[in-house]
Every structure is written in C-alpha cells, then in structure tokens.
Coordinates of C-alpha atoms and ligand atoms in Angstrom, one line a residue:
X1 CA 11.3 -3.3 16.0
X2 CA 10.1 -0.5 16.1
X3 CA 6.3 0.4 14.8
X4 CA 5.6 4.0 16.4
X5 CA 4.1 6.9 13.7
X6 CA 2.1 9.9 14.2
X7 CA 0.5 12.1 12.9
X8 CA -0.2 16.0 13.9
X9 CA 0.9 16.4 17.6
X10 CA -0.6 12.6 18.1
X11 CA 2.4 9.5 18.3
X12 CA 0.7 5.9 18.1
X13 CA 2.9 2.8 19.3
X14 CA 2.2 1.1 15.8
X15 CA 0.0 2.1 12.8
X16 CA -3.0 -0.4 13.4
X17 CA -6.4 0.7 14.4
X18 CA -10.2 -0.2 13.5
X19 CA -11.7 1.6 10.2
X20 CA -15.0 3.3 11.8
X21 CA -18.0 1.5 11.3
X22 CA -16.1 -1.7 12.4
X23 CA -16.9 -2.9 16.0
X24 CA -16.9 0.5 17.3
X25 CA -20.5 1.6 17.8
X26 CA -21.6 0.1 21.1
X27 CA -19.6 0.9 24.4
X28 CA -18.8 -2.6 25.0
X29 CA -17.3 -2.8 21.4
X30 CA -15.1 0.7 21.9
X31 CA -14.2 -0.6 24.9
X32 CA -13.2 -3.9 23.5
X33 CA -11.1 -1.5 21.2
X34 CA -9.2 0.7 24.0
X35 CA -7.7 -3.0 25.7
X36 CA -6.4 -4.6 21.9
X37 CA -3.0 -4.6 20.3
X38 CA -4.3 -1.6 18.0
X39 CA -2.5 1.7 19.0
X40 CA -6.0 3.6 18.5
X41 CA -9.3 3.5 17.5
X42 CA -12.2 5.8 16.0
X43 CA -15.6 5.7 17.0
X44 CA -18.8 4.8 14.6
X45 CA -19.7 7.9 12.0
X46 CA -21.8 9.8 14.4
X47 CA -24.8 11.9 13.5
X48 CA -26.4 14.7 16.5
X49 CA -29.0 11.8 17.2
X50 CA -29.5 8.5 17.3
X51 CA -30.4 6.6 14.8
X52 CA -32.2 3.3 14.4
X53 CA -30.2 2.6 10.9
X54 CA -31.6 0.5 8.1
X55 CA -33.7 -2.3 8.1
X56 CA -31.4 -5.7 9.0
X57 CA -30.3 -8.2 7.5
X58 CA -28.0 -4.7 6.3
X59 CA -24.1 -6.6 6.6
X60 CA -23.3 -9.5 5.1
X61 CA -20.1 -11.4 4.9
X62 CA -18.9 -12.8 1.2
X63 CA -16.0 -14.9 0.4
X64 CA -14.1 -11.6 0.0
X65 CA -14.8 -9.3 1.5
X66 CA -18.3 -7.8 3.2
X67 CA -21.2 -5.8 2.0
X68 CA -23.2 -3.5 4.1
X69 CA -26.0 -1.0 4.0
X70 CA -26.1 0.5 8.0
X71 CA -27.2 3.7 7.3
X72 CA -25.6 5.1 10.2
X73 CA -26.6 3.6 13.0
X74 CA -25.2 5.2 15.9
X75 CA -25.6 6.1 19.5
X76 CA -25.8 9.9 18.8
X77 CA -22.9 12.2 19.0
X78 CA -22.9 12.5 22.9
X79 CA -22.4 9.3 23.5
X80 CA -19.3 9.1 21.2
X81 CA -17.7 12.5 22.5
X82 CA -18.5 11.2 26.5
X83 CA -16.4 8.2 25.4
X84 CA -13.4 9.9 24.0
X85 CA -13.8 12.3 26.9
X86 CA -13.7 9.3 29.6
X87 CA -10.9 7.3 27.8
X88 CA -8.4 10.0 25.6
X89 CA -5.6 9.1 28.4
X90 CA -5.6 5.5 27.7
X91 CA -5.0 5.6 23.9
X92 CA -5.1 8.1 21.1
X93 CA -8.5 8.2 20.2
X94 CA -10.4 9.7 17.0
X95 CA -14.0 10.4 16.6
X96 CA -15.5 10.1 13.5
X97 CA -19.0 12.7 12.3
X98 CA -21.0 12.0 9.2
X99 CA -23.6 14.9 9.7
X100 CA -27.0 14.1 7.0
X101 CA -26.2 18.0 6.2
X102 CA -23.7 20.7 6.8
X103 CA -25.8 22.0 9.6
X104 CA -25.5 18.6 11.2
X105 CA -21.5 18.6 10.9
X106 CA -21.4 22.6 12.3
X107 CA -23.3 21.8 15.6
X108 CA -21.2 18.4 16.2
X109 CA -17.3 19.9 14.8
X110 CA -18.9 23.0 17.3
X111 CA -19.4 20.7 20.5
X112 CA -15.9 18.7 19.6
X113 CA -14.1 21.6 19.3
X114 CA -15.2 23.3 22.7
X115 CA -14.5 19.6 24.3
X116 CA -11.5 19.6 26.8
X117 CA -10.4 16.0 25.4
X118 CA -7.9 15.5 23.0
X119 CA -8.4 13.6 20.0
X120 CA -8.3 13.6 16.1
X121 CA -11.8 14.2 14.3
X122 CA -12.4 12.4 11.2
X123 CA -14.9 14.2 9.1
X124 CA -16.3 11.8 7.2
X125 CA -17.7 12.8 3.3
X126 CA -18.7 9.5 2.0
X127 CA -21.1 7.5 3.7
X128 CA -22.7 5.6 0.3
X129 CA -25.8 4.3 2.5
X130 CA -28.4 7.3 2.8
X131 CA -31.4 6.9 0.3
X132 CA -31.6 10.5 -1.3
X133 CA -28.0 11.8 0.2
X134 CA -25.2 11.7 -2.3
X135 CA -22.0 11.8 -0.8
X136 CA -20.3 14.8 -0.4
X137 CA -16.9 13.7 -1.5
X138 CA -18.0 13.0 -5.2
X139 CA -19.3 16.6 -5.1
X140 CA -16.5 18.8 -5.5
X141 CA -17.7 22.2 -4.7
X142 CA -19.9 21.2 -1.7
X143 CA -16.3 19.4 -0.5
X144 CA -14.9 23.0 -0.4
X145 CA -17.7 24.8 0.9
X146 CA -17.9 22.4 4.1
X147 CA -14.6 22.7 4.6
X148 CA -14.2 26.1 4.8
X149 CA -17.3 26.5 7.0
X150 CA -16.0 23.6 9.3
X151 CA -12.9 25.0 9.4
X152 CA -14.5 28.9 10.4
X153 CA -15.3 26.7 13.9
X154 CA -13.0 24.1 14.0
X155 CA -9.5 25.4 15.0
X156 CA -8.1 23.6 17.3
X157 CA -7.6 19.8 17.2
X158 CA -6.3 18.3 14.6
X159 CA -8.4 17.5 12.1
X160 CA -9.1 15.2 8.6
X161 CA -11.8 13.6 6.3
X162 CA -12.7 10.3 5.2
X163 CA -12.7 9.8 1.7
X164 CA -14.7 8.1 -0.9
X165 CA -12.5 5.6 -3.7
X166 CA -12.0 7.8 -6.9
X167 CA -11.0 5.7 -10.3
X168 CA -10.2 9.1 -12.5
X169 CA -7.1 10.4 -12.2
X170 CA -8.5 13.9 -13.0
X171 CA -10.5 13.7 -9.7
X172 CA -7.4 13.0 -8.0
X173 CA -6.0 16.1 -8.9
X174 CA -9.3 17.7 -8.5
X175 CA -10.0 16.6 -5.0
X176 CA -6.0 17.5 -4.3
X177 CA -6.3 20.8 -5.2
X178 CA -9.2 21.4 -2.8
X179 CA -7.8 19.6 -0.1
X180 CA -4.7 20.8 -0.1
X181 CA -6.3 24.7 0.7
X182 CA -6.9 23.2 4.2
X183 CA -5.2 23.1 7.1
X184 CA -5.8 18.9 7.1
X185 CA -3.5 17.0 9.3
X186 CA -5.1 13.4 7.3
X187 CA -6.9 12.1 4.7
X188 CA -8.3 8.4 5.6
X189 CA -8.4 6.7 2.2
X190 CA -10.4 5.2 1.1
X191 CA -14.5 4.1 2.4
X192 CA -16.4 1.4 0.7
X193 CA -16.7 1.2 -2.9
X194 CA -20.3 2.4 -3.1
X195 CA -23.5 0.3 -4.2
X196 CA -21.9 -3.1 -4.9
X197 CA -24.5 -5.8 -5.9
X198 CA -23.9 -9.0 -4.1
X199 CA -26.0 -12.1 -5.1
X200 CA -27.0 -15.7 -4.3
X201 CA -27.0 -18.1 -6.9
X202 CA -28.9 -20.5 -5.4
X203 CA -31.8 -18.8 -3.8
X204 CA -31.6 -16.1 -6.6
X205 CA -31.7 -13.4 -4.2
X206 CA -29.9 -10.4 -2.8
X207 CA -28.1 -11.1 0.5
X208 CA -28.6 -7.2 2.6
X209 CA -32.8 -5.7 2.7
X210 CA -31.9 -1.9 2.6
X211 CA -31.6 -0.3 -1.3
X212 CA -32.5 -4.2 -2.8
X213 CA -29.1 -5.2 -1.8
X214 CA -27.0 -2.6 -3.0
X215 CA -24.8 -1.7 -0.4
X216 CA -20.6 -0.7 0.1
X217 CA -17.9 -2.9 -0.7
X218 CA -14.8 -3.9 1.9
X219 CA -12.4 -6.5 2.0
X220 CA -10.3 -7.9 -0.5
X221 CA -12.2 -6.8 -3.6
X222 CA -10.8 -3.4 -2.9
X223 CA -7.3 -3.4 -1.9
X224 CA -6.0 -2.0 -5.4
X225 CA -8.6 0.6 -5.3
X226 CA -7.5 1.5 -1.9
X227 CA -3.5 1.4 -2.8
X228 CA -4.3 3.7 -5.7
X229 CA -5.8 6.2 -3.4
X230 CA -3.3 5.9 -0.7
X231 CA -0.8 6.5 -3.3
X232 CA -1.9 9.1 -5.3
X233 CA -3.0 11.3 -2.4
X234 CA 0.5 10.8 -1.0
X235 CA 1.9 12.1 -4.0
X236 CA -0.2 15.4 -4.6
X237 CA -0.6 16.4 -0.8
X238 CA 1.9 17.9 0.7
X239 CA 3.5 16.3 3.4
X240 CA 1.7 18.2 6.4
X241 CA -1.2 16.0 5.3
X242 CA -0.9 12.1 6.8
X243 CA -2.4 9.1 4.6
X244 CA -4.3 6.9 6.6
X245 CA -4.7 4.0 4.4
X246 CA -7.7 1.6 4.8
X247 CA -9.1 -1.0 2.1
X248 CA -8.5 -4.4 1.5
X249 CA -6.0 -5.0 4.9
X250 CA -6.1 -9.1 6.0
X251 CA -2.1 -9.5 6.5
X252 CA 0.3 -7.9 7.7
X253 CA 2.1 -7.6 3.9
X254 CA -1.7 -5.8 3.1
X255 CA -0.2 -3.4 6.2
X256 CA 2.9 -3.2 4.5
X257 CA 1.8 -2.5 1.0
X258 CA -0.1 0.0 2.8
X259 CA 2.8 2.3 4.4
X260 CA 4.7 1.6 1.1
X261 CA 2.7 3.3 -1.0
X262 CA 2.7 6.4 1.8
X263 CA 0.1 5.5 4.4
X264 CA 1.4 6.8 8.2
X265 CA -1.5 4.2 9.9
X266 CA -4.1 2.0 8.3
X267 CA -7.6 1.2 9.7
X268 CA -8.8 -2.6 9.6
X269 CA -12.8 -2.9 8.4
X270 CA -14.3 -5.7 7.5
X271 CA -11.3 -7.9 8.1
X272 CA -11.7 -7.2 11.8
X273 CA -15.3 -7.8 11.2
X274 CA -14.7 -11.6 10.6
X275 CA -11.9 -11.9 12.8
X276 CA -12.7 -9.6 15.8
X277 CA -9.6 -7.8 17.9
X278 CA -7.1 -10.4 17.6
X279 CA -6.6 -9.7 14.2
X280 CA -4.3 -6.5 15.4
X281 CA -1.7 -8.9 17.2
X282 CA -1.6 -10.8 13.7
X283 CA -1.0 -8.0 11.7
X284 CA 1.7 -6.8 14.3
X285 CA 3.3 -10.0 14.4
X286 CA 3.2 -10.5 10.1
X287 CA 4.3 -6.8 9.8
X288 CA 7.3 -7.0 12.4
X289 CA 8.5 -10.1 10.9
X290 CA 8.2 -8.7 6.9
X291 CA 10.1 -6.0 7.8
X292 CA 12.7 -8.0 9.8
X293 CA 13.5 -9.5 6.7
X294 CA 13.8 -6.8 4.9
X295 CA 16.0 -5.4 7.4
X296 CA 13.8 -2.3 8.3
X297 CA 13.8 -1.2 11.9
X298 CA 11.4 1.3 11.9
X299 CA 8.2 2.6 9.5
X300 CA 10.3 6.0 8.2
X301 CA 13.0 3.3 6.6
X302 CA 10.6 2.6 3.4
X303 CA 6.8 4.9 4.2
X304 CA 6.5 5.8 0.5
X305 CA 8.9 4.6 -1.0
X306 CA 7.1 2.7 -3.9
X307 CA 9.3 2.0 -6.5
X308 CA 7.9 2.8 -10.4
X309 CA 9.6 0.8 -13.6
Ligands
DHB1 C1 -22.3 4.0 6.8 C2 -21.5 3.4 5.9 C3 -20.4 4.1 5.5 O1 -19.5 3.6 4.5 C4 -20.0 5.3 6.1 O2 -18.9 5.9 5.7 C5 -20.8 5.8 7.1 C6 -22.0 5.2 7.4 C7 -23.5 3.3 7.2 O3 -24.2 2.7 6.4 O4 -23.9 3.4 8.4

C-alpha cells in the first residue's frame, strides 16, 4: 500500500503527523515525534520569546474530546527553528508561528526565511487563548494585510496558515477569496472551536483556571466542523493550495474521511494527547486496511472524491 503525499516540493511517506500544540513543545516531546510512525511533525505555535502560558490546570481531557486554554506556552522561536535546523534531514518538518502581533510574525517569518533548513512554515491565525487578542482569521481584512506583509519577506519556503472553524458559508467564500491571492502551498483546517464551556456536574465547577473555563475544543465534538472546512476549502482553492485536514481524527476511517473530502495530510491533536505516539501506527494500520478493502492502492485513487446525492 502505498500512503506517500506531498505537498509543495515536500513528499511524506504517509499523511499522518501531530496537530501543533500536541506533544510538540518540549525537545524531548519533538524528539519523541522525529522516531514515530508519523511521516512529519510541526513544532508548538511559537512566539519571539518564551512564554510562561496560562495559569494550570489549562488542558483538560473530557469524554470526547479535550479542552484547553495554554496561551502559548512555548520555548521561544529559537529554540523551535535550532530544532528544525538540527533534525530537517531526518523527516520533513514544519514549524508553526503565532506572533501576539504582526510585528511579532515579521521578525520570526524574517529569521525562518534567512534559515538554511528546509521546512514548511505554518502561519498560524487562530490561536482562541489570548485575553484581549482576537484571532486574526475571523478578521478578514487584517487576514490580507498580514499576508501580504509576510509574504513582502517570506519568499522562499513554502509556506501556509492555520485556520480557525468557520460555520457561514459566506465566510468560506470570503476567506477563499483572500486566500486564494496568495502564493499558499496549504491551508491546515481547522484549530479548536474557540471558547467551549466544559463543566462538572458534581463539583459544579469549571474543569481549566484560565478565562473561567472557557477554553478550545478538540476531539470528537468537532470532526463535522472539521470535514466541513476540509471540504469546502478544497472546493474553492485552487489546487496549488494542499488541505491539511485536522479535527476530530481517532481512527483510521476519521483519516480517511479526512482525504475523502480533499485533505493531502491530517494532523492528530488531542487524540494523540490521550494516546501518545503510538496512535500513528494505529491509524496507519486502520487506514491501510480500509483502503485494502476498498481496493485503493494509493491516496490519489479517491483524495476528494466525496460523492454529493
Ligand atoms: C494555543 C491554542 C491554540 O489553539 C493555538 O492555535 C495556539 C496557541 C494556546 O493556548 O497555547
């Protein structure tokens, strides 16, 4: 069987890798990451500086799916691009920036660009967790504005952004139209649902500190949120522009419901979360043996091919 896909100038051995913010912001997790099953992996949403994140408890596992409030805790952006640069021969890597402003995302897409590595950079417009900070991907205009600026610097790698779930099928359009003025070789669809309330019953409280327990939804609650926006992006792009489809994955038919509505790779959050790196051998296994019975040899025999009634 064969599971290879790429996107832009990059070829994977199979379509599985982490979603960022899953196990991927300490070395030893990355590194965890470069020895599994998954064909690739991108690195915790980075900002120019560390950052301490929320106050904990800020994750919190639910029956399913997860909620979390992080607000980007990360290493710093060195420490992320020093990673990629030690380790891009081992595996195609991407690395992941969620600048607090468009300042922040010209100084990192700046240092990325002039690195020697090679990698994919996912821009990411729709971290839900800042107090204050909307996200940029629910604002239209801004969306253009930082692309064309990021793009004035960013020339060279190949490059795509992280998108918040839309539920309006006029903001599909919207956002395509933007998008599609871009040089993009992906769009990762989608991030958490934003501000979910998760609750205890019995203790009658909130289960995260930050934001009194609002925080963004993964898992199962969001899969036909996520196939919605795989889909619909797959239809208005044009076909220079990869799907990366994440939301909702804890089998390998999730994986294939995935590519089927048009995704070239998926990215595995908070199911890897609960399961840790092993999941990715699962999913390889499940995948390889729904498409053996549906007598598919390779991801191009049915990538897209949704059927409508
Ligand atoms: C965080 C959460 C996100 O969903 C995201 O895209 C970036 C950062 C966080 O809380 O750290």
């Amino acid at each position: 069987m064969d599971l290879s896909t790429n996107i832009a100038n990059f070829s994977f051995k199979n379509p599985l890798m982490n979603a960022s913010g899953a196990l991927c912001t300490s070395y030893d997790e990355l590194n965890a990451l470069l020895g599994g099953s998954n064909s690739s992996l991108v690195t915790k949403s980075a900002t120019p500086l560390y950052r301490e994140g929320n106050p904990m408890p800020r994750y919190a596992e639910t029956p399913l799916g997860t909620i979390n409030s992080m607000g980007l805790a990360n290493q710093g952006f060195d420490f992320y691009l020093n990673f990629i640069e030690n380790n891009y021969h081992q595996k195609p890597l991407f690395l992941s920036i969620a600048g607090l402003c468009l300042e922040d995302n010209l100084a990192m897409a700046k240092k990325a660009h002039e690195s020697k590595a090679e990698f994919l950079l996912e821009l990411n417009l729709s971290c839900p967790n800042i107090m204050g900070k909307p996200q940029t991907g629910y604002d239209f205009q801004r969306t253009r504005e930082v692309l064309e600026q990021v793009f004035e610097i960013y020339t060279d790698k190949p490059l795509g952004v992280k998108l918040p779930p839309y539920f309006d099928m006029v903001h599909f359009e919207q956002m395509a139209e933007i998008l599609k003025q871009f040089p993009l070789s992906f769009v990762t669809c989608i991030n958490s649902i934003g501000n979910g309330l998760y609750i205890d019953a019995q203790t009658e409280s909130v289960v995260i500190k930050p934001k009194d327990g609002f925080g963004g939804l993964g898992g199962e609650y969001v899969k036909p949120t996520a196939l919605a926006n795989v889909r619909k992006f797959y239809e208005l792009l044009p076909k220079s522009i990869k799907i990366i489809g994440c939301g909702g994955i804890l089998s390998g038919k999730d994986v294939f419901e995935h590519l089927l509505c048009g995704a070239s790779m998926v990215q595995v959050g908070s199911q890897l979360m609960k399961e840790k790196n092993q999941i990715f051998s699962r999913l390889e296994k499940e995948l390889e043996e729904i498409m053996y019975k549906k007598n598919y040899s390779k991801i191009e025999d049915f990538k897209g091919n949704l059927k409508s009634l």
